[in-house]
Amino acid sequence: MDKKIKSGKDVIDEFFSEILNVKGTDESTVNKLIELYGENKLTDSNIQNALEELKQEAIRPKKIKEDGED
Amino acid sequence: MAKIKSIKINGLRGVREPLNLDLNKKSVLIYGDNGTGKSSLTDSFEWFFYDKIGHLSNEEIGRRKGRDALRNIFIPDTEDGFIELAFDNNKLDSKKSIDNSLRTSSSNESDDFNNFIASTNSERLILRYRDLVQFIIAGKTEKLTELQNIIGFSDVQNIRNLLKKSGARIAKSIKTSNFDNLKNVQQSTILENLEQKAYTDEQLFDGANKLIEPLKLGIEIKSRQDINTVLKKIESKEDSELLNQINFYTKVKESIAQIEGNIESIHNGYSIFYDSFDTLKKDPDKVKNLQLLSLLQEGKTVLTKDVVEDDYCPLCQQEKSKVDLLLELNLRIEELELLNKEKVKVENNSKDLQGVIKPNINAINGLLTEKLFEKEDYSKLKETIEEIKSSLNTYVDETKKELSENLSNKETIKFDKKAIADLSGGLVKKIKELTENKEANLKFKTYTKLFHSAKAYVEYLKIEKEQNVLTNQQITFELLYEDFIKRQEEALNVFLTMFSNDINDYYTTMNPNEKVEDIKLVPLKKDEELIGITIEYSFFNETRTPPIAYLSESHINCLGLSFFLASVKAFNKESEFFVLDDVISSFDRAHRYRFAQLLANKFSDYQVILLTHEKDFFELVSSEVKSKGWILKNFKWSKEEGTGIERGIADIKDRIKKKIEDKNTDGLGNDIRVYTERVMKRVAFELEAKVAYRNNDINEKRMASELLDSVQSKLKASNELKTKADIPKIKGMPMFIGNTTSHDNDFQESIEDLEAIWEDVKDLIQNFYCSDCDKFLSLKFYDNVEQKIRCGCGKLKYDWKK
């Protein structure tokens, strides 16, 4: 065999180590996934919560006084 | 990689007295008739490594992973049942015990041992006959799941599912939010007030500056802060009531506009739900059959877990091959699971529709809490809005209907779009009227328009940001999913190719020249999704699939065995041993022999624990595997000891010697009897001495007296041997008199008597056995010229008249 046989863990580890190279993705979302995987917390509910957090962070007015959003 | 030095079992399953197997890292072939407790060894082994006994873990015969049925019920409460394994690496040696209250413990808590056990969990250590064909006859999806479990790809599949699910959930959220509609509602408000749309700050400031120009405030709006400054400057507290009214109508208008923009989505959602519901409803029998799914799945569990062991259907009690029954069940289950998918699709369409409707109902509920609705002046408007809510709830009610009910027609349930558009138009007009009411007060008019357009613009930006974030997240998950499945499929294909080669090799070794070749595990895809795995092979150069349609039960079993052995090679990284429990039952003689050769030759690096209840197989392959260094053992079962190992002649001889040395008479007479029986059986065989015919295994149970008689009778051919052997002397000894039952009784001889008897037995035997060539006198070695019977080397020889 030319190609190496990979275990399931090999496949997953490789994916997460190269995930930032996938073109066209949102960096903050990808970083969040890497963080959850690293902490062994990559579950459906944790992903949902993390994405909601990212969304709230993005739509929250940042500089109220400067841009007058209130 | 670890090999086993010894196995000790006591008080587990059928083992009541200590069962010791000294293997010294060697493979072993164990024969035991049905009921002698071979499975006690396999079950204890499974418990040691996997902490469960799969086939005992069901409601009928034992919960708690089979522990209820693990401990032998006859051992004293004070004793623990245990299995103790010693390995070539003694850091892994451990004794696993279960006490009277079914609490379990392990003597080895070291990291080395725990890591070893954790690793072996994903290894293939045991194959029983009942599990042999599971993979081969399983459905395509089950095959994929099973294989992914074995190769540790279930985690890969979980991540894949997570990525897909997350992407789909975000897409759904984008769809139900209908962001474009929400943005349009805000732009309409901006347009109504500024007479132009504002997608950027510049466009907003441009419109705002044009709006405030008549007031000649001397301020140019260049930021949103400037808008606040202007609003504060022209604000008038006197007009607050009118402003409240305008705010109220603006809010109602925006909510109604939002619903108006969602009508099309609601209609489409209902149409999709209606069609899927209607399709499923058209075949009520099919739907009724769905109720059988759990029954069939339970039936499959009953068969695979061997709750029913023989070839008959446990429901109708008709005779039927278990493999055929499982095949039929798999097919029916697959059919119903497909139907169940349709049902799930209807349920999902229902949920999607509810998801589209829910934000609209929430918006109305929010409106109805407005204080102005408490006033009589607004009662008509309130009534109209409540009607819209009621229409929305009608859709929701439809989604909750059972398949036995009829859905409302797509046309009759439709929203009155015109009525909503009229309401929306009326509200715009009302807001305009209220604003224009104070025509003279330019400040108020400007304030109202600037306030609402600025507020709508901020809301617009917020919606757009949310839309962008969700869209980016959705794209991200789609791209990651795409990348991940490529990796998964590539890795799976590499594995399947390697794995298929091994399966093919083992199968064709066991079935040479049968024109079945090129066996492959092939992934199946539907809509770019990996949905299963099938087995393909070439038969007379034509590709066939699936195997069950063309192969006999014996060949399917062969394929199952090849699959297991290929798994051992692929996945066993820590343990260099495995157990095969009665796996050759359906094989014919030629296959059995080739199977033994396959193990002895291609798995010579492994330690194989091969159990069989087939005497023929045991005898057929004994010499083959023994020549490769395997150990041979016999299992027996007795009421007193449960499962035990039938002792070899050498073992018994050693025990007799030890007892004589220790002056221990306990059971010594019995041991001498058993030893004599074993040896005389062999002598009778070699001399072709005749005994009375008996059926099957009873034929094996020959008493010493009977054997001695038959040999004595045969010795008519050799006066010399007859005289030297002096069989009548031996036959007169107390342990050789009587029947089998009395044989088992204790002898009351003194140690001196027993020593003398033992010497006589040895003298007798040395007339028939040559220690130089390790062979008995045999008619096989008959010398026709000299007319003598002799041993293998000729050192022992006697006149013999044929």
mmCIF file of N, CA and C in Angstrom, chain A residues 1 3-9 11-12 14-16 18-19 22-26 29-30 33 37 42-44 47-48 51-52 54-55 58-61 64-70, chain B residues 151-153 155-156 159 162-163 165-166 169-170 173 223-225 228 458 461-462 465-467 469-470 472-473 475-477 479-481 483-484 487-488 490-491 494-495 497-498 501:
data_model
loop_
_atom_site.group_PDB
_atom_site.id
_atom_site.type_symbol
_atom_site.label_atom_id
_atom_site.label_comp_id
_atom_site.label_asym_id
_atom_site.label_seq_id
_atom_site.Cartn_x
_atom_site.Cartn_y
_atom_site.Cartn_z
ATOM 1 N N MET A 1 0.843 -1.212 0.000
ATOM 2 C CA MET A 1 0.000 0.000 0.000
ATOM 3 C C MET A 1 0.876 1.260 0.000
ATOM 4 N N LYS A 3 -0.427 4.347 0.413
ATOM 5 C CA LYS A 3 -0.944 5.305 1.386
ATOM 6 C C LYS A 3 -1.025 4.677 2.768
ATOM 7 N N LYS A 4 -0.795 5.525 3.759
ATOM 8 C CA LYS A 4 -0.790 5.038 5.137
ATOM 9 C C LYS A 4 -2.232 4.863 5.640
ATOM 10 N N ILE A 5 -2.410 3.797 6.395
ATOM 11 C CA ILE A 5 -3.736 3.602 6.981
ATOM 12 C C ILE A 5 -3.858 4.523 8.189
ATOM 13 N N LYS A 6 -4.969 5.266 8.202
ATOM 14 C CA LYS A 6 -5.147 6.211 9.314
ATOM 15 C C LYS A 6 -6.246 5.723 10.241
ATOM 16 N N SER A 7 -6.015 5.933 11.502
ATOM 17 C CA SER A 7 -7.073 5.618 12.460
ATOM 18 C C SER A 7 -8.057 6.783 12.448
ATOM 19 N N GLY A 8 -9.210 6.579 13.087
ATOM 20 C CA GLY A 8 -10.192 7.652 13.176
ATOM 21 C C GLY A 8 -9.593 8.887 13.834
ATOM 22 N N LYS A 9 -8.787 8.647 14.876
ATOM 23 C CA LYS A 9 -8.183 9.775 15.608
ATOM 24 C C LYS A 9 -7.211 10.528 14.696
ATOM 25 N N VAL A 11 -7.417 10.892 11.509
ATOM 26 C CA VAL A 11 -8.200 11.692 10.556
ATOM 27 C C VAL A 11 -8.678 12.983 11.232
ATOM 28 N N ILE A 12 -9.186 12.851 12.440
ATOM 29 C CA ILE A 12 -9.727 14.025 13.140
ATOM 30 C C ILE A 12 -8.605 15.002 13.517
ATOM 31 N N GLU A 14 -5.685 15.404 12.161
ATOM 32 C CA GLU A 14 -5.171 16.068 10.950
ATOM 33 C C GLU A 14 -6.113 17.173 10.488
ATOM 34 N N PHE A 15 -7.403 16.884 10.530
ATOM 35 C CA PHE A 15 -8.395 17.871 10.096
ATOM 36 C C PHE A 15 -8.265 19.142 10.935
ATOM 37 N N PHE A 16 -8.190 18.973 12.253
ATOM 38 C CA PHE A 16 -8.140 20.162 13.102
ATOM 39 C C PHE A 16 -6.795 20.880 13.022
ATOM 40 N N GLU A 18 -5.164 21.260 10.294
ATOM 41 C CA GLU A 18 -5.089 21.949 8.997
ATOM 42 C C GLU A 18 -6.330 22.762 8.701
ATOM 43 N N ILE A 19 -7.218 22.871 9.658
ATOM 44 C CA ILE A 19 -8.534 23.483 9.437
ATOM 45 C C ILE A 19 -8.431 24.967 9.031
ATOM 46 N N VAL A 22 -8.329 25.886 5.304
ATOM 47 C CA VAL A 22 -9.493 25.750 4.407
ATOM 48 C C VAL A 22 -9.925 27.151 3.981
ATOM 49 N N LYS A 23 -9.850 27.394 2.692
ATOM 50 C CA LYS A 23 -10.109 28.745 2.181
ATOM 51 C C LYS A 23 -11.585 29.129 2.260
ATOM 52 N N GLY A 24 -11.825 30.441 2.524
ATOM 53 C CA GLY A 24 -13.182 30.981 2.478
ATOM 54 C C GLY A 24 -13.948 30.829 3.773
ATOM 55 N N THR A 25 -13.266 30.365 4.825
ATOM 56 C CA THR A 25 -13.984 30.162 6.093
ATOM 57 C C THR A 25 -13.850 31.375 7.003
ATOM 58 N N ASP A 26 -14.714 31.465 7.972
ATOM 59 C CA ASP A 26 -14.698 32.557 8.933
ATOM 60 C C ASP A 26 -13.725 32.183 10.058
ATOM 61 N N THR A 29 -15.015 31.622 13.698
ATOM 62 C CA THR A 29 -15.771 30.367 13.852
ATOM 63 C C THR A 29 -14.805 29.184 13.912
ATOM 64 N N VAL A 30 -13.826 29.178 13.004
ATOM 65 C CA VAL A 30 -12.874 28.069 12.963
ATOM 66 C C VAL A 30 -12.068 28.006 14.262
ATOM 67 N N LEU A 33 -13.990 26.420 16.960
ATOM 68 C CA LEU A 33 -14.062 24.954 16.811
ATOM 69 C C LEU A 33 -12.761 24.291 17.286
ATOM 70 N N TYR A 37 -12.469 21.640 20.327
ATOM 71 C CA TYR A 37 -11.876 20.309 20.102
ATOM 72 C C TYR A 37 -10.691 20.088 21.056
ATOM 73 N N LEU A 42 -16.189 19.329 22.023
ATOM 74 C CA LEU A 42 -16.847 19.539 20.736
ATOM 75 C C LEU A 42 -18.165 18.764 20.673
ATOM 76 N N THR A 43 -19.195 19.370 21.262
ATOM 77 C CA THR A 43 -20.512 18.734 21.222
ATOM 78 C C THR A 43 -21.474 19.664 20.507
ATOM 79 N N ASP A 44 -22.619 19.130 20.164
ATOM 80 C CA ASP A 44 -23.605 19.914 19.426
ATOM 81 C C ASP A 44 -24.020 21.159 20.215
ATOM 82 N N ILE A 47 -21.251 23.755 20.439
ATOM 83 C CA ILE A 47 -21.081 24.483 19.163
ATOM 84 C C ILE A 47 -22.181 25.540 19.036
ATOM 85 N N GLN A 48 -23.412 25.142 19.337
ATOM 86 C CA GLN A 48 -24.535 26.089 19.237
ATOM 87 C C GLN A 48 -24.300 27.315 20.115
ATOM 88 N N LEU A 51 -21.482 29.537 18.742
ATOM 89 C CA LEU A 51 -21.877 30.310 17.549
ATOM 90 C C LEU A 51 -22.795 31.471 17.947
ATOM 91 N N GLU A 52 -23.670 31.235 18.893
ATOM 92 C CA GLU A 52 -24.571 32.293 19.353
ATOM 93 C C GLU A 52 -23.756 33.418 20.003
ATOM 94 N N LEU A 54 -20.636 34.184 19.356
ATOM 95 C CA LEU A 54 -19.939 34.908 18.284
ATOM 96 C C LEU A 54 -20.891 35.876 17.584
ATOM 97 N N LYS A 55 -22.106 35.434 17.398
ATOM 98 C CA LYS A 55 -23.083 36.288 16.709
ATOM 99 C C LYS A 55 -23.401 37.525 17.564
ATOM 100 N N ALA A 58 -20.701 40.000 17.512
ATOM 101 C CA ALA A 58 -20.598 40.730 16.240
ATOM 102 C C ALA A 58 -21.670 41.796 16.110
ATOM 103 N N ILE A 59 -22.867 41.534 16.589
ATOM 104 C CA ILE A 59 -23.946 42.519 16.366
ATOM 105 C C ILE A 59 -24.079 43.516 17.519
ATOM 106 N N ARG A 60 -23.327 43.263 18.611
ATOM 107 C CA ARG A 60 -23.394 44.187 19.752
ATOM 108 C C ARG A 60 -22.729 45.513 19.358
ATOM 109 N N PRO A 61 -23.424 46.669 19.608
ATOM 110 C CA PRO A 61 -22.785 47.950 19.276
ATOM 111 C C PRO A 61 -21.492 48.102 20.066
ATOM 112 N N ILE A 64 -20.583 52.979 21.458
ATOM 113 C CA ILE A 64 -21.858 53.682 21.448
ATOM 114 C C ILE A 64 -21.680 55.193 21.315
ATOM 115 N N LYS A 65 -20.742 55.711 22.086
ATOM 116 C CA LYS A 65 -20.613 57.173 22.107
ATOM 117 C C LYS A 65 -20.087 57.726 20.792
ATOM 118 N N GLU A 66 -19.133 56.999 20.232
ATOM 119 C CA GLU A 66 -18.507 57.501 19.005
ATOM 120 C C GLU A 66 -19.449 57.478 17.798
ATOM 121 N N ASP A 67 -20.131 56.326 17.615
ATOM 122 C CA ASP A 67 -20.948 56.260 16.389
ATOM 123 C C ASP A 67 -22.408 56.639 16.642
ATOM 124 N N GLY A 68 -22.739 56.915 17.891
ATOM 125 C CA GLY A 68 -24.076 57.417 18.172
ATOM 126 C C GLY A 68 -25.152 56.374 18.128
ATOM 127 N N GLU A 69 -24.800 55.111 18.104
ATOM 128 C CA GLU A 69 -25.830 54.069 18.081
ATOM 129 C C GLU A 69 -26.418 53.922 19.480
ATOM 130 N N ASP A 70 -27.605 54.269 19.680
ATOM 131 C CA ASP A 70 -28.263 54.055 20.962
ATOM 132 C C ASP A 70 -29.766 54.230 20.796
ATOM 133 N N ILE B 151 -13.202 0.216 13.169
ATOM 134 C CA ILE B 151 -11.936 0.874 12.796
ATOM 135 C C ILE B 151 -11.770 2.226 13.502
ATOM 136 N N GLY B 152 -12.634 2.481 14.462
ATOM 137 C CA GLY B 152 -12.499 3.714 15.237
ATOM 138 C C GLY B 152 -12.946 4.927 14.453
ATOM 139 N N PHE B 153 -13.778 4.693 13.446
ATOM 140 C CA PHE B 153 -14.257 5.816 12.634
ATOM 141 C C PHE B 153 -15.595 6.351 13.133
ATOM 142 N N ASP B 155 -16.033 8.081 15.752
ATOM 143 C CA ASP B 155 -15.785 9.468 16.158
ATOM 144 C C ASP B 155 -15.705 10.369 14.932
ATOM 145 N N VAL B 156 -15.117 9.815 13.869
ATOM 146 C CA VAL B 156 -15.019 10.587 12.621
ATOM 147 C C VAL B 156 -16.437 10.880 12.124
ATOM 148 N N ILE B 159 -18.075 13.634 14.173
ATOM 149 C CA ILE B 159 -17.628 14.995 13.818
ATOM 150 C C ILE B 159 -18.288 15.399 12.498
ATOM 151 N N LEU B 162 -21.719 16.366 13.175
ATOM 152 C CA LEU B 162 -21.779 17.655 13.877
ATOM 153 C C LEU B 162 -21.636 18.815 12.894
ATOM 154 N N LEU B 163 -20.662 18.674 11.978
ATOM 155 C CA LEU B 163 -20.432 19.743 10.999
ATOM 156 C C LEU B 163 -21.663 19.928 10.114
ATOM 157 N N LYS B 165 -24.791 18.959 10.739
ATOM 158 C CA LYS B 165 -25.947 19.400 11.519
ATOM 159 C C LYS B 165 -25.857 20.900 11.811
ATOM 160 N N SER B 166 -24.649 21.353 12.181
ATOM 161 C CA SER B 166 -24.480 22.764 12.513
ATOM 162 C C SER B 166 -24.754 23.626 11.287
ATOM 163 N N ARG B 169 -28.430 23.680 10.572
ATOM 164 C CA ARG B 169 -29.195 24.455 11.543
ATOM 165 C C ARG B 169 -29.081 25.953 11.249
ATOM 166 N N ILE B 170 -27.864 26.387 10.889
ATOM 167 C CA ILE B 170 -27.670 27.813 10.583
ATOM 168 C C ILE B 170 -28.473 28.175 9.328
ATOM 169 N N SER B 173 -31.972 28.584 10.232
ATOM 170 C CA SER B 173 -32.186 29.812 10.994
ATOM 171 C C SER B 173 -32.235 31.019 10.042
ATOM 172 N N SER B 223 -22.418 62.474 11.256
ATOM 173 C CA SER B 223 -22.288 61.230 12.023
ATOM 174 C C SER B 223 -23.632 60.921 12.676
ATOM 175 N N ARG B 224 -23.703 59.732 13.197
ATOM 176 C CA ARG B 224 -24.960 59.370 13.864
ATOM 177 C C ARG B 224 -25.096 60.125 15.177
ATOM 178 N N GLN B 225 -23.953 60.530 15.729
ATOM 179 C CA GLN B 225 -23.980 61.371 16.923
ATOM 180 C C GLN B 225 -24.638 62.706 16.589
ATOM 181 N N ASN B 228 -28.331 62.520 16.754
ATOM 182 C CA ASN B 228 -28.806 62.619 18.141
ATOM 183 C C ASN B 228 -28.831 64.073 18.602
ATOM 184 N N VAL B 458 -30.586 51.966 12.161
ATOM 185 C CA VAL B 458 -29.813 51.185 13.145
ATOM 186 C C VAL B 458 -30.312 49.736 13.161
ATOM 187 N N LEU B 461 -29.056 47.947 10.113
ATOM 188 C CA LEU B 461 -27.646 47.530 10.224
ATOM 189 C C LEU B 461 -27.511 46.285 11.097
ATOM 190 N N LYS B 462 -28.302 46.258 12.175
ATOM 191 C CA LYS B 462 -28.239 45.118 13.091
ATOM 192 C C LYS B 462 -28.683 43.830 12.379
ATOM 193 N N LYS B 465 -26.010 42.774 9.932
ATOM 194 C CA LYS B 465 -24.855 42.165 10.604
ATOM 195 C C LYS B 465 -25.169 40.717 10.983
ATOM 196 N N GLU B 466 -26.351 40.526 11.551
ATOM 197 C CA GLU B 466 -26.742 39.180 11.975
ATOM 198 C C GLU B 466 -26.784 38.245 10.763
ATOM 199 N N GLN B 467 -27.349 38.787 9.679
ATOM 200 C CA GLN B 467 -27.427 37.984 8.451
ATOM 201 C C GLN B 467 -26.028 37.612 7.965
ATOM 202 N N VAL B 469 -23.212 37.482 9.728
ATOM 203 C CA VAL B 469 -22.543 36.535 10.638
ATOM 204 C C VAL B 469 -23.042 35.121 10.359
ATOM 205 N N LEU B 470 -24.373 34.963 10.289
ATOM 206 C CA LEU B 470 -24.938 33.630 10.082
ATOM 207 C C LEU B 470 -24.530 33.062 8.721
ATOM 208 N N ASN B 472 -21.829 33.778 7.025
ATOM 209 C CA ASN B 472 -20.411 33.362 7.115
ATOM 210 C C ASN B 472 -20.267 32.046 7.861
ATOM 211 N N GLN B 473 -21.032 31.928 8.933
ATOM 212 C CA GLN B 473 -20.956 30.670 9.711
ATOM 213 C C GLN B 473 -21.441 29.493 8.860
ATOM 214 N N ILE B 475 -21.449 29.237 5.551
ATOM 215 C CA ILE B 475 -20.441 28.925 4.509
ATOM 216 C C ILE B 475 -19.264 28.176 5.133
ATOM 217 N N THR B 476 -18.854 28.651 6.320
ATOM 218 C CA THR B 476 -17.721 28.008 7.004
ATOM 219 C C THR B 476 -18.010 26.526 7.253
ATOM 220 N N PHE B 477 -19.172 26.248 7.797
ATOM 221 C CA PHE B 477 -19.503 24.845 8.093
ATOM 222 C C PHE B 477 -19.624 24.011 6.823
ATOM 223 N N LEU B 479 -17.958 24.528 4.016
ATOM 224 C CA LEU B 479 -16.600 24.277 3.499
ATOM 225 C C LEU B 479 -15.856 23.257 4.355
ATOM 226 N N LEU B 480 -16.039 23.379 5.675
ATOM 227 C CA LEU B 480 -15.358 22.429 6.566
ATOM 228 C C LEU B 480 -15.902 21.026 6.355
ATOM 229 N N TYR B 481 -17.192 20.943 6.168
ATOM 230 C CA TYR B 481 -17.824 19.635 5.950
ATOM 231 C C TYR B 481 -17.274 18.984 4.677
ATOM 232 N N ASP B 483 -14.432 19.580 3.225
ATOM 233 C CA ASP B 483 -13.047 19.182 3.441
ATOM 234 C C ASP B 483 -12.978 17.899 4.274
ATOM 235 N N PHE B 484 -13.825 17.855 5.286
ATOM 236 C CA PHE B 484 -13.784 16.712 6.213
ATOM 237 C C PHE B 484 -14.196 15.423 5.521
ATOM 238 N N ARG B 487 -11.478 13.918 3.517
ATOM 239 C CA ARG B 487 -10.486 13.227 4.357
ATOM 240 C C ARG B 487 -11.031 11.878 4.832
ATOM 241 N N GLN B 488 -12.279 11.893 5.267
ATOM 242 C CA GLN B 488 -12.875 10.649 5.785
ATOM 243 C C GLN B 488 -12.928 9.583 4.693
ATOM 244 N N GLU B 490 -11.229 9.404 1.908
ATOM 245 C CA GLU B 490 -9.907 8.980 1.468
ATOM 246 C C GLU B 490 -9.342 7.931 2.434
ATOM 247 N N ALA B 491 -9.451 8.241 3.734
ATOM 248 C CA ALA B 491 -8.920 7.312 4.745
ATOM 249 C C ALA B 491 -9.687 5.988 4.707
ATOM 250 N N VAL B 494 -8.599 3.900 1.655
ATOM 251 C CA VAL B 494 -7.285 3.260 1.862
ATOM 252 C C VAL B 494 -7.489 2.025 2.729
ATOM 253 N N PHE B 495 -8.260 2.214 3.796
ATOM 254 C CA PHE B 495 -8.496 1.095 4.700
ATOM 255 C C PHE B 495 -9.235 -0.047 3.991
ATOM 256 N N THR B 497 -9.375 -0.848 0.901
ATOM 257 C CA THR B 497 -8.547 -1.551 -0.084
ATOM 258 C C THR B 497 -7.654 -2.571 0.612
ATOM 259 N N MET B 498 -6.975 -2.113 1.671
ATOM 260 C CA MET B 498 -6.080 -3.005 2.407
ATOM 261 C C MET B 498 -6.874 -4.161 3.011
ATOM 262 N N ASN B 501 -8.090 -6.720 0.534
ATOM 263 C CA ASN B 501 -7.021 -7.627 0.104
ATOM 264 C C ASN B 501 -6.856 -8.787 1.073
#
